[in-house]
């Protein structure tokens, strides 16, 4: 998404991304915390929109 925004012609849209970290990206990782990380990203985005977007 961010690459697409950077390469679009003018006027460029404003983009922002929120992402939670849920593993160390090592060979032993699992998806145990994936749903929780998605929840925290979503919750933060929701609160951000409530506070800063008209």
GROMACS .gro file of C-alpha atoms in nm:
model
   54
    1UNK     CA    1   0.000   0.000   0.000
    2UNK     CA    2   0.269   0.249   0.093
    3UNK     CA    3   0.459   0.185  -0.231
    4UNK     CA    4   0.141   0.240  -0.431
    5UNK     CA    5   0.082   0.572  -0.257
    6UNK     CA    6   0.440   0.685  -0.321
    7UNK     CA    7   0.424   0.607  -0.693
    8UNK     CA    8   0.086   0.764  -0.772
    9UNK     CA    9   0.088   1.090  -0.967
   10UNK     CA   10  -0.024   1.418  -0.811
   11UNK     CA   11  -0.231   1.476  -0.614
   12UNK     CA   12  -0.092   1.203  -0.394
   13UNK     CA   13  -0.329   1.057  -0.136
   14UNK     CA   14  -0.241   1.065   0.231
   15UNK     CA   15  -0.178   0.718   0.372
   16UNK     CA   16  -0.109   0.586   0.718
   17UNK     CA   17  -0.057   0.229   0.838
   18UNK     CA   18  -0.090   0.078   1.184
   19UNK     CA   19   0.062  -0.261   1.252
   20UNK     CA   20   0.112  -0.468   1.565
   21UNK     CA   21   0.407  -0.701   1.612
   22UNK     CA   22   0.315  -1.056   1.708
   23UNK     CA   23   0.634  -1.260   1.666
   24UNK     CA   24   1.010  -1.237   1.633
   25UNK     CA   25   1.015  -1.367   1.272
   26UNK     CA   26   1.233  -1.658   1.375
   27UNK     CA   27   1.205  -2.023   1.263
   28UNK     CA   28   1.013  -2.116   1.579
   29UNK     CA   29   0.735  -1.861   1.541
   30UNK     CA   30   0.368  -1.955   1.556
   31UNK     CA   31   0.036  -1.776   1.513
   32UNK     CA   32  -0.058  -1.779   1.882
   33UNK     CA   33  -0.068  -1.398   1.909
   34UNK     CA   34  -0.182  -1.313   1.554
   35UNK     CA   35  -0.548  -1.247   1.639
   36UNK     CA   36  -0.453  -1.036   1.939
   37UNK     CA   37  -0.212  -0.829   1.729
   38UNK     CA   38  -0.486  -0.772   1.471
   39UNK     CA   39  -0.721  -0.667   1.751
   40UNK     CA   40  -0.473  -0.415   1.894
   41UNK     CA   41  -0.405  -0.265   1.550
   42UNK     CA   42  -0.776  -0.234   1.485
   43UNK     CA   43  -0.845  -0.083   1.827
   44UNK     CA   44  -0.570   0.174   1.787
   45UNK     CA   45  -0.694   0.271   1.439
   46UNK     CA   46  -1.049   0.307   1.573
   47UNK     CA   47  -0.937   0.539   1.854
   48UNK     CA   48  -0.714   0.736   1.615
   49UNK     CA   49  -1.004   0.795   1.375
   50UNK     CA   50  -1.237   0.898   1.658
   51UNK     CA   51  -0.986   1.154   1.780
   52UNK     CA   52  -0.833   1.296   1.461
   53UNK     CA   53  -1.071   1.241   1.168
   54UNK     CA   54  -1.378   1.458   1.123
   0.00000   0.00000   0.00000
